[in-house]
XYZ file of C-alpha atoms in Angstrom:
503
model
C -83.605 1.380 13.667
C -86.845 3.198 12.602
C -89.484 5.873 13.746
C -92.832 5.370 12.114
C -95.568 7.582 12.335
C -99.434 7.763 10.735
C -100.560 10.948 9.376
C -104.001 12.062 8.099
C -104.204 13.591 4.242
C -104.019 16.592 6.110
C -100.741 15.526 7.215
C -101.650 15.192 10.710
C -100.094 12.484 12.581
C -102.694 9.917 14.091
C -100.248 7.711 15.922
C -96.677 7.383 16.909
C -93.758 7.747 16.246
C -92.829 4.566 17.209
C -89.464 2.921 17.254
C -89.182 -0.056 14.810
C -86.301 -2.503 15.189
C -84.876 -4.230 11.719
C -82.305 -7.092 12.652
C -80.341 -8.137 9.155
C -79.652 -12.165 9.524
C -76.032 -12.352 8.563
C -75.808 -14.950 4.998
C -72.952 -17.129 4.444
C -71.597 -14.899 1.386
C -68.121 -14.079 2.089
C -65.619 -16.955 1.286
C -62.430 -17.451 3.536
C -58.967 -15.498 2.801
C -55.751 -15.300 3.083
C -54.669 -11.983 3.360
C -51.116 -12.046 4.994
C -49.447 -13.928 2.566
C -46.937 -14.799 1.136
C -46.711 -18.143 3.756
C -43.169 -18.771 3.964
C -42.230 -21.397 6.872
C -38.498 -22.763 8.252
C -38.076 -26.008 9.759
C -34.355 -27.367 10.231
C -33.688 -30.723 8.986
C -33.802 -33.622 11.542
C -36.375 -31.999 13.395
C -38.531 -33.888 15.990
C -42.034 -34.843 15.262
C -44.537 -32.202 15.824
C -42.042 -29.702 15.532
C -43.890 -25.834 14.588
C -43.785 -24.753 11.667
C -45.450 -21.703 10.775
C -49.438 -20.271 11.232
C -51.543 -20.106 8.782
C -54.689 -17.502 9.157
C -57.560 -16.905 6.923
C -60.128 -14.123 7.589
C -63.741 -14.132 7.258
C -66.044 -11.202 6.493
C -69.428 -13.101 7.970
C -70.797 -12.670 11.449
C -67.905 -14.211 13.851
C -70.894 -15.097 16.333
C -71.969 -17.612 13.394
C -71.058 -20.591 11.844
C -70.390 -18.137 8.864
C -67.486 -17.580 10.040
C -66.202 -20.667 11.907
C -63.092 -21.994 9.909
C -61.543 -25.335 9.597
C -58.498 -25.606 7.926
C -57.091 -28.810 5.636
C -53.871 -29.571 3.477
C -55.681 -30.003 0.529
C -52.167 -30.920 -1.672
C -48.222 -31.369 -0.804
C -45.803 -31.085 -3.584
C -43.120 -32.564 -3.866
C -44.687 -35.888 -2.715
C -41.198 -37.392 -0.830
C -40.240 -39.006 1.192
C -43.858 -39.116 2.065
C -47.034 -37.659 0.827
C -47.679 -36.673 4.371
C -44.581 -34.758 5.628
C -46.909 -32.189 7.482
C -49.962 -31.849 9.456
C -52.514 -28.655 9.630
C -54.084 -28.057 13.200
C -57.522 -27.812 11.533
C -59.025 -25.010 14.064
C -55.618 -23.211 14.565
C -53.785 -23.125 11.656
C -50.389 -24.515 12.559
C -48.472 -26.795 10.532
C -46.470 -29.091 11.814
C -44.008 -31.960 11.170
C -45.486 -35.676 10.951
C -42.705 -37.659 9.494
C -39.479 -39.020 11.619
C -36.316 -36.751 11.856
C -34.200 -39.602 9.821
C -36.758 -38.954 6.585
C -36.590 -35.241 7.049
C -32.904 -35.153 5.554
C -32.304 -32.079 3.602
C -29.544 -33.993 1.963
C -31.580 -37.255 1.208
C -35.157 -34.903 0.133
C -35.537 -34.452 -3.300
C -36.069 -30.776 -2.628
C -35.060 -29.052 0.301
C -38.298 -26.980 -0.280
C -42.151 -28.066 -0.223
C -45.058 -26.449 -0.892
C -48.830 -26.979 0.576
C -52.211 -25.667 -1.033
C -54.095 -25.203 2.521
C -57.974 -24.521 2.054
C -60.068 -22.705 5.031
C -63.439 -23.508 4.825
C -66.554 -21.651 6.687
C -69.255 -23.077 8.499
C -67.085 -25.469 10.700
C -65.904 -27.427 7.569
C -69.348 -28.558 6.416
C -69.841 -29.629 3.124
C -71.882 -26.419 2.314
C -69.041 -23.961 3.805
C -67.236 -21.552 1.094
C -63.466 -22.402 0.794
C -60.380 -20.139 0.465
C -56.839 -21.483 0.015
C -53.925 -20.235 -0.281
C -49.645 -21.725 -1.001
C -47.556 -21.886 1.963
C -44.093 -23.169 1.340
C -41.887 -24.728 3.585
C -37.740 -24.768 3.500
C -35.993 -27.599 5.410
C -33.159 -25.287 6.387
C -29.978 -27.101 6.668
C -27.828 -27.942 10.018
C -23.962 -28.625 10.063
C -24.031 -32.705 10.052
C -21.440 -33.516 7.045
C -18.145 -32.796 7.576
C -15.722 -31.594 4.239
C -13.745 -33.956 2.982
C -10.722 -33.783 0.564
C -11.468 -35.257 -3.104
C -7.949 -37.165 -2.711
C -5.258 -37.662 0.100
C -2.930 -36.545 -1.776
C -1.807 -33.581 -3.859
C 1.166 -32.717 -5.674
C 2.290 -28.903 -6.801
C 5.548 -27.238 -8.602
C 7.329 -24.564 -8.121
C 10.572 -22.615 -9.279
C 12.824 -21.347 -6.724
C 12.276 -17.157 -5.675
C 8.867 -17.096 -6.987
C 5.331 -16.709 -5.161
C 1.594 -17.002 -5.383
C -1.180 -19.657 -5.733
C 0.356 -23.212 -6.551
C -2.052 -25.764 -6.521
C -6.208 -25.541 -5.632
C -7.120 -28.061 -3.168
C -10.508 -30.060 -3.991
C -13.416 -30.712 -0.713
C -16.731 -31.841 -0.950
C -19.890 -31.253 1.252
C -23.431 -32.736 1.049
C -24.719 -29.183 3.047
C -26.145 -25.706 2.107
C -23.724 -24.323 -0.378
C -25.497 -21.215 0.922
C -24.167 -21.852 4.231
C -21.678 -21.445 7.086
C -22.358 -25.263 7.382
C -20.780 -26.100 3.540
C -18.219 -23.290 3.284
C -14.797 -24.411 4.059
C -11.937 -23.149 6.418
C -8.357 -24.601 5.321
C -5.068 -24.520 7.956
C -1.686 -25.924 7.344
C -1.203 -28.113 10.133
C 2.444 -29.374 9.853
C 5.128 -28.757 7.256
C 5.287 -24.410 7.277
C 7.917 -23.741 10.142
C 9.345 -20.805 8.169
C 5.568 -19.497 7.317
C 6.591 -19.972 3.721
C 3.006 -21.188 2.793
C -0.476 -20.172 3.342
C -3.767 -21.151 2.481
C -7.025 -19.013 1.601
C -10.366 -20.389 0.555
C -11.602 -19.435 -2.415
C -15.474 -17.929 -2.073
C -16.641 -19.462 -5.312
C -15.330 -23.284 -5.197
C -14.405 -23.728 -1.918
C -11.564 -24.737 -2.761
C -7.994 -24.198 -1.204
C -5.836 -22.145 -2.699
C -2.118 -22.676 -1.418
C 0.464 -20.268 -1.952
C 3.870 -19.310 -1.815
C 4.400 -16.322 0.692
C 8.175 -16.233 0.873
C 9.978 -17.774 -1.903
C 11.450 -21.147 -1.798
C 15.259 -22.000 -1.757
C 16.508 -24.997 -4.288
C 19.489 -25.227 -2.397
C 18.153 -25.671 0.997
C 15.547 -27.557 0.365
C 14.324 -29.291 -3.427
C 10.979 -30.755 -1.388
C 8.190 -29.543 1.065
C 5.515 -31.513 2.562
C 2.751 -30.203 3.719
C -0.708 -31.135 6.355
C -3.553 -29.447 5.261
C -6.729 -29.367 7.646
C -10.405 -28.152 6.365
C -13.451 -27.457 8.736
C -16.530 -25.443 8.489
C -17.112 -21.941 9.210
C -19.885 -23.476 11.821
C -19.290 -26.039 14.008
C -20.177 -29.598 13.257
C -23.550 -30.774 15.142
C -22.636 -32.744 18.367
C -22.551 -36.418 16.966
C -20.113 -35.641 13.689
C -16.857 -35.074 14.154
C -14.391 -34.923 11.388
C -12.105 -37.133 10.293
C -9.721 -38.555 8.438
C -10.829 -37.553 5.209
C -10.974 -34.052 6.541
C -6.900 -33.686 5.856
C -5.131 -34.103 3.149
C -1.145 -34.317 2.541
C 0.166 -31.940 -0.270
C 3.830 -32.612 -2.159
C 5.681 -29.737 -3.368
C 8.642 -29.657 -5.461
C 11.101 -26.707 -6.269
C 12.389 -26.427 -9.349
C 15.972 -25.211 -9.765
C 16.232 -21.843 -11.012
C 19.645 -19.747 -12.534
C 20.242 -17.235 -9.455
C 21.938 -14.376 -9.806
C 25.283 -13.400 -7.573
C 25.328 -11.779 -4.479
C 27.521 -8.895 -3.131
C 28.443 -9.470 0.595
C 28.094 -7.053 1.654
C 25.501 -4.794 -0.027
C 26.090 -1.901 0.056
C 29.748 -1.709 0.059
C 30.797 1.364 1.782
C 34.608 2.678 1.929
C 36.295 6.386 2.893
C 39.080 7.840 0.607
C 40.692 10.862 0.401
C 39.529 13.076 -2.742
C 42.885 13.899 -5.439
C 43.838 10.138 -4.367
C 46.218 9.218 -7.396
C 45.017 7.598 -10.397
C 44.985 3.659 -10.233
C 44.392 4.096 -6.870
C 42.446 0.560 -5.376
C 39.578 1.454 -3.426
C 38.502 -1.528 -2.838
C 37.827 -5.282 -4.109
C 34.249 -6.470 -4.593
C 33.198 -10.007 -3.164
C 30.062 -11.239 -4.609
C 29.184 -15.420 -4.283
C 26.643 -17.491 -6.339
C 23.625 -18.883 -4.549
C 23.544 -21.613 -6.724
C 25.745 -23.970 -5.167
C 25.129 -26.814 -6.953
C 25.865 -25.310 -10.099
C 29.693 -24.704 -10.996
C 29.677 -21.154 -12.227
C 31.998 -18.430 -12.512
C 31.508 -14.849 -11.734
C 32.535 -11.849 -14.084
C 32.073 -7.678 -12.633
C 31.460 -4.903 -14.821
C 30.574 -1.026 -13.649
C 26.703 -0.971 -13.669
C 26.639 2.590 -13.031
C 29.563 5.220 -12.516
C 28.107 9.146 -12.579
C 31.336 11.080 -12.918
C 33.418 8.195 -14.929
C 36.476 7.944 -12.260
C 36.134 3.750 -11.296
C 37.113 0.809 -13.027
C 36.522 -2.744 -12.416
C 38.720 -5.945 -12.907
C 36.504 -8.233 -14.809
C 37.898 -11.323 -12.788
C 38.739 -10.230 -9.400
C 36.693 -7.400 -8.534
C 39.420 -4.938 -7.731
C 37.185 -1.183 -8.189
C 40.224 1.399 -9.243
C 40.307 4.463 -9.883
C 40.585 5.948 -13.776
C 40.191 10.028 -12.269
C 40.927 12.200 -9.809
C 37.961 11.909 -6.930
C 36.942 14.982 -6.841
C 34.660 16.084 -2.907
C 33.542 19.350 -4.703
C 32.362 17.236 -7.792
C 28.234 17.513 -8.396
C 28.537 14.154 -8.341
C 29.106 13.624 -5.321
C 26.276 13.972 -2.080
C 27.155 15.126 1.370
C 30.821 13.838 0.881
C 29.561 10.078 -0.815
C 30.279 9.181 -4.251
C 27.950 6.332 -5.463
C 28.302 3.611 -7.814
C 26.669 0.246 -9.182
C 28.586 -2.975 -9.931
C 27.312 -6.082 -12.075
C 28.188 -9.671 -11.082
C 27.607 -12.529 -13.659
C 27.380 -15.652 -13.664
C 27.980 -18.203 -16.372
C 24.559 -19.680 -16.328
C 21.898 -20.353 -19.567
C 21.014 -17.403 -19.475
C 23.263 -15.919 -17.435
C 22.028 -14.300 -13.822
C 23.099 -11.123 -12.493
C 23.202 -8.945 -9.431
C 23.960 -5.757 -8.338
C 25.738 -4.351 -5.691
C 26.149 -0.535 -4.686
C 29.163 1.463 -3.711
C 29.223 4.165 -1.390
C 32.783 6.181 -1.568
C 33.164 9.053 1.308
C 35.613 11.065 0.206
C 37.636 12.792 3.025
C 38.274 16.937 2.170
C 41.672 17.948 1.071
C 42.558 21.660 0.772
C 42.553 21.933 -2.929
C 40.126 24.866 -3.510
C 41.788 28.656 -2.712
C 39.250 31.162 -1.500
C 37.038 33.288 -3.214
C 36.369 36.766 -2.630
C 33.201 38.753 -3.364
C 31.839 40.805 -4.192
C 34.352 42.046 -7.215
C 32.657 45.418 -7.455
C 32.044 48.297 -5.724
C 31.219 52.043 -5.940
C 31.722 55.252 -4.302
C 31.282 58.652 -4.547
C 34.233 61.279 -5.207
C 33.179 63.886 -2.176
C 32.148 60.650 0.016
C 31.820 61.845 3.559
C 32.133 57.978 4.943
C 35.050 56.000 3.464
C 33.990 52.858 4.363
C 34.258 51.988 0.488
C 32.831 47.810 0.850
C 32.679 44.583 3.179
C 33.836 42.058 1.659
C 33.067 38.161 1.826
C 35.524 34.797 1.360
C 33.900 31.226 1.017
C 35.954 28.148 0.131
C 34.758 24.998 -1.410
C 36.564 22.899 0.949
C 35.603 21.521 4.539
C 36.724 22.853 7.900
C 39.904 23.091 9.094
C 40.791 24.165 5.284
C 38.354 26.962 5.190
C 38.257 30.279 7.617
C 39.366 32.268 9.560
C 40.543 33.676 6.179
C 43.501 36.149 5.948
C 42.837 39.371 3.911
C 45.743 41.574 2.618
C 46.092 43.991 0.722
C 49.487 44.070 -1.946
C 51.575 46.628 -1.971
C 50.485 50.291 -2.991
C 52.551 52.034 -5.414
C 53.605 55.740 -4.972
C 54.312 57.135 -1.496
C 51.083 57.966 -0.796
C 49.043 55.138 0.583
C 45.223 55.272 -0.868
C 43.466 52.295 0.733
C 43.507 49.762 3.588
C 41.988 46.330 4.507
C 40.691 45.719 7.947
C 39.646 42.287 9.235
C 36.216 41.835 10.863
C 35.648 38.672 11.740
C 36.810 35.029 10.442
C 34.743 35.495 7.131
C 34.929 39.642 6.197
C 37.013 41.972 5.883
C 36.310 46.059 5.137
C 37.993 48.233 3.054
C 38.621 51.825 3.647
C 39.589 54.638 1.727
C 42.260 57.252 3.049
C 41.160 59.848 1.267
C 38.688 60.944 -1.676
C 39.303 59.821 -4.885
C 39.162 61.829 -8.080
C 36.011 59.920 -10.651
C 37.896 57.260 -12.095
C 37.948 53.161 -11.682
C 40.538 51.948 -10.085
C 41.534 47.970 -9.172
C 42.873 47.318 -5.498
C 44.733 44.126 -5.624
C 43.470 41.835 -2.572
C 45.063 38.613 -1.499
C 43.167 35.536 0.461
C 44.340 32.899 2.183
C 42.751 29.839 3.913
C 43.537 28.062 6.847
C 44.487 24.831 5.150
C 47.818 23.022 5.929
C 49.703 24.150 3.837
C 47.501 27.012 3.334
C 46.230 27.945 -0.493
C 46.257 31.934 -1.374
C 43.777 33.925 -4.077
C 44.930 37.201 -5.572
C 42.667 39.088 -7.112
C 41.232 42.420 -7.656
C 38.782 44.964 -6.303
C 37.033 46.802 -8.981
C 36.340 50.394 -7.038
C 34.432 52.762 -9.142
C 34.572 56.106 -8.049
C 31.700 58.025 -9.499
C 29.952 61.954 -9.219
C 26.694 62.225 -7.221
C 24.811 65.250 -7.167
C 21.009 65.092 -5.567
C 21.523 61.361 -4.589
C 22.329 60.748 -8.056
C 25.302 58.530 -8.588
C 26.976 59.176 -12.420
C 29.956 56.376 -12.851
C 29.546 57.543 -16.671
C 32.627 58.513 -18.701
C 34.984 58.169 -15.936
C 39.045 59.173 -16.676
C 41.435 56.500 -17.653
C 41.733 53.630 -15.466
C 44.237 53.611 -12.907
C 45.673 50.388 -12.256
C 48.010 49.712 -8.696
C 51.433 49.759 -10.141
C 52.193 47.135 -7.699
C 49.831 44.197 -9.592
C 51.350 45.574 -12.511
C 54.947 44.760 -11.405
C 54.112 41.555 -9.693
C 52.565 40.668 -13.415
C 55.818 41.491 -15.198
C 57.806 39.726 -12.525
C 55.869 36.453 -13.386
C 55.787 36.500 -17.020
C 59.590 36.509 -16.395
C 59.936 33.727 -14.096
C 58.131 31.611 -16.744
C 60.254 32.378 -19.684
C 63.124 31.014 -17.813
């Protein structure tokens, strides 16, 4: 759109402006293209003719009112060329491509590709000989469909196996004419008959597709040398509605089990048994029973201690009988909340020979054979000490109730006619002792007896250590303290024992 005007050399205007109209006649010179690609089309084999495709679209830049921009579309070249060199058809005003050839020729399995590719020209001007062209690839994949069922390579397989051991035995073999890429080709095993104890089971393997059978729970020579087994394969889809499968779809797979050396068993395991501890030594504490598995070997069994912590058991070789070569011993560090533990070996007379273990648990019952001990041993005290109160003091035993507390404390007998200390019970466990008067600075050892509750009851004597020191300012100073001054009791009872012994 214009304005034109005439002006004089003076630059007056003469006439107009006037509006002047310029229409531009569109020319055929843009070519047809293809400008969503790439084209990439799914059909599934066995598809009726006519069956969609895909679209193809070209685009124009000319006038769309015009023939400049009228399009016609043609399969200018098919590759590969079979079954037919016409598998498809282009709508030529639409663009759709579409199937031509019968569902029985469009058999992904039978095609020598599963994937074709067209050169498809647009051409301007309605398809006249004097329109520009534009082409472009669309390819086509003849996706596959579920219409072969697997079949085992042979009806028969055959695996070995030794007795007690587990894992893959034997890879079963299937073939399938679809998709390896597919639901449709990959393989779903199941043991059908011939597992009642669930020792088998059967896993495909993602790679082959194979069938890997194993051994869950291991296999018994002696109850049974032989297994047969029904193995079924399917597809992870299901089959199309006119295949079914059959008979080559299952497969029968023999399985031997080898014999295999076994070693003895303890019946039962563990072995448990209660003795008193300080039982005499060559006590029997028990006899071991262990049998071979392997019945249809002749074999003899020898024991031998596996494992004895504290060295008190001993084994007959032949029969099994566990004695005792030490005193059992509850207070031992050997032995755990009252059990004493130890491991037996049975042997067989097998090449090599087998073994097995068996475990012992001993609870040892308490017997009072550990006097009381006192503590503490020590104590102090000051010479102008207001409170006399001089120590509480403590008894434990390593033995179990009823040959522990309530303890008896005593006190022996105080030389001299003047009495300087006393014991007073508290409770089952303590006892306090007092002074009766102050003490001049010197250490002195009060002889204590005591005695446990066991039947018959077991008695401690021991000593006291009482230091009685100076304290000034809170100080205490149990420095260079006067001779010590021993009961003259203990001493006595001392003298009076070294004689017993000499006669």
């Amino acid at each position: 759109q214009l304005e034109v005007e005439v002006v004089d050399m003076s630059g007056k205007t003469v006439d107009g402006p006037d509006r002047l109209d310029i229409s531009v006649i569109d020319q055929n010179d843009n070519r047809p293209m293809f400008k969503e690609g790439p084209y990439v089309g799914h059909v599934m084999e066995g598809s009726a003719t006519g069956t969609t495709v895909m679209r193809m679209a070209a685009f124009d830049a000319d006038d769309a009112s015009t023939d400049n921009a009228l399009l016609r579309y043609n399969i200018l070249k098919q590759t590969p060329t079979k079954p037919s060199p016409n598998m498809f058809y282009i709508d030529p005003e639409k663009g759709d491509i579409v199937t031509v050839v019968s569902p029985a020729l469009l058999d992904r399995e039978t095609m020598e590709s599963s994937k074709y590719e067209l050169v498809i020209e647009a051409k301007d001007m309605g398809g006249l000989d004097v329109g520009l062209t534009g082409t472009a690839t669309a390819t086509i994949l003849i996706d596959d469909k579920n219409d072969h069922a697997p079949e085992f390579t042979k009806k028969e397989f055959q695996a070995t196996v030794k007795e007690g051991v587990t894992g893959v035995i034997v890879n079963l073999t299937v073939g399938d004419r679809d998709d390896p890429a597919t639901g449709a080709w990959r393989a779903v095993y199941s043991i059908i008959n011939g597992n009642p104890g669930q020792s088998f089971e059967i896993h495909t393997n993602p790679q082959t597709n194979e069938g890997m059978l194993s051994v869950v729970k291991p296999l018994d020579y002696e109850i049974s040398a032989f297994h047969t087994l029904l193995i079924k394969v399917e597809n992870e889809d299901p089959l199309i509605p006119d295949i079914t499968y059959g008979p080559s779809s299952t497969a029968t797979v023999q399985i031997t089990v080898e014999d295999v050396n076994e070693g003895p068993v303890f019946h039962p395991n563990p072995m448990a048994v209660t003795k008193q501890e300080n039982i005499p030594v060559g006590s029997v504490v028990l006899t071991v029973n262990a049998t071979d598995p392997d019945t249809l070997q002749h074999q003899t069994i020898r024991y031998s201690v596996y494992k004895d912590p504290a060295g008190w058991l001993e084994i007959n070789p032949t029969n099994g009988t566990v004695g005792t070569t030490a005193v059992l011993d509850r207070e031992s560090p050997f032995v755990q909340n009252n059990v004493y533990t130890a491991l037996f070996l049975a042997i067989d007379s097998g090449n090599p020979p087998a073994t097995g273990t068996g475990t012992l648990h001993i609870t040892l019952e308490d017997v009072n054979d550990n006097v009381p001990s006192l503590y503490p041993t020590l104590a102090k005290v000051c010479d102008d000490a207001k409170d006399l109160r001089v120590v509480v003091l403590g008894a434990s035993d390593k033995d179990l109730h009823p040959n522990t507390d309530p303890f008896k404390f005593e006190l022996s007998k105080q030389s001299g006619p003047e009495k300087l200390w006393r014991i007073n019970r508290l409770n089952n466990t303590h006892a306090q002792v007092i002074l009766l008067q102050n003490l001049k600075k010197a250490n002195y050892n009060i002889p204590i007896s005591v005695t446990d509750s066991g039947k018959p009851p077991l008695t401690n004597a021991t000593e006291l250590r009482l230091q009685v020191c100076t304290c000034k300012k809170s100080k205490m100073d149990c420095s260079a303290t006067d001779a010590l001054h021993i009961s003259l009791t203990l001493i006595l009872l001392s003298l009076l024992s070294l004689f017993c012994k000499s006669f």
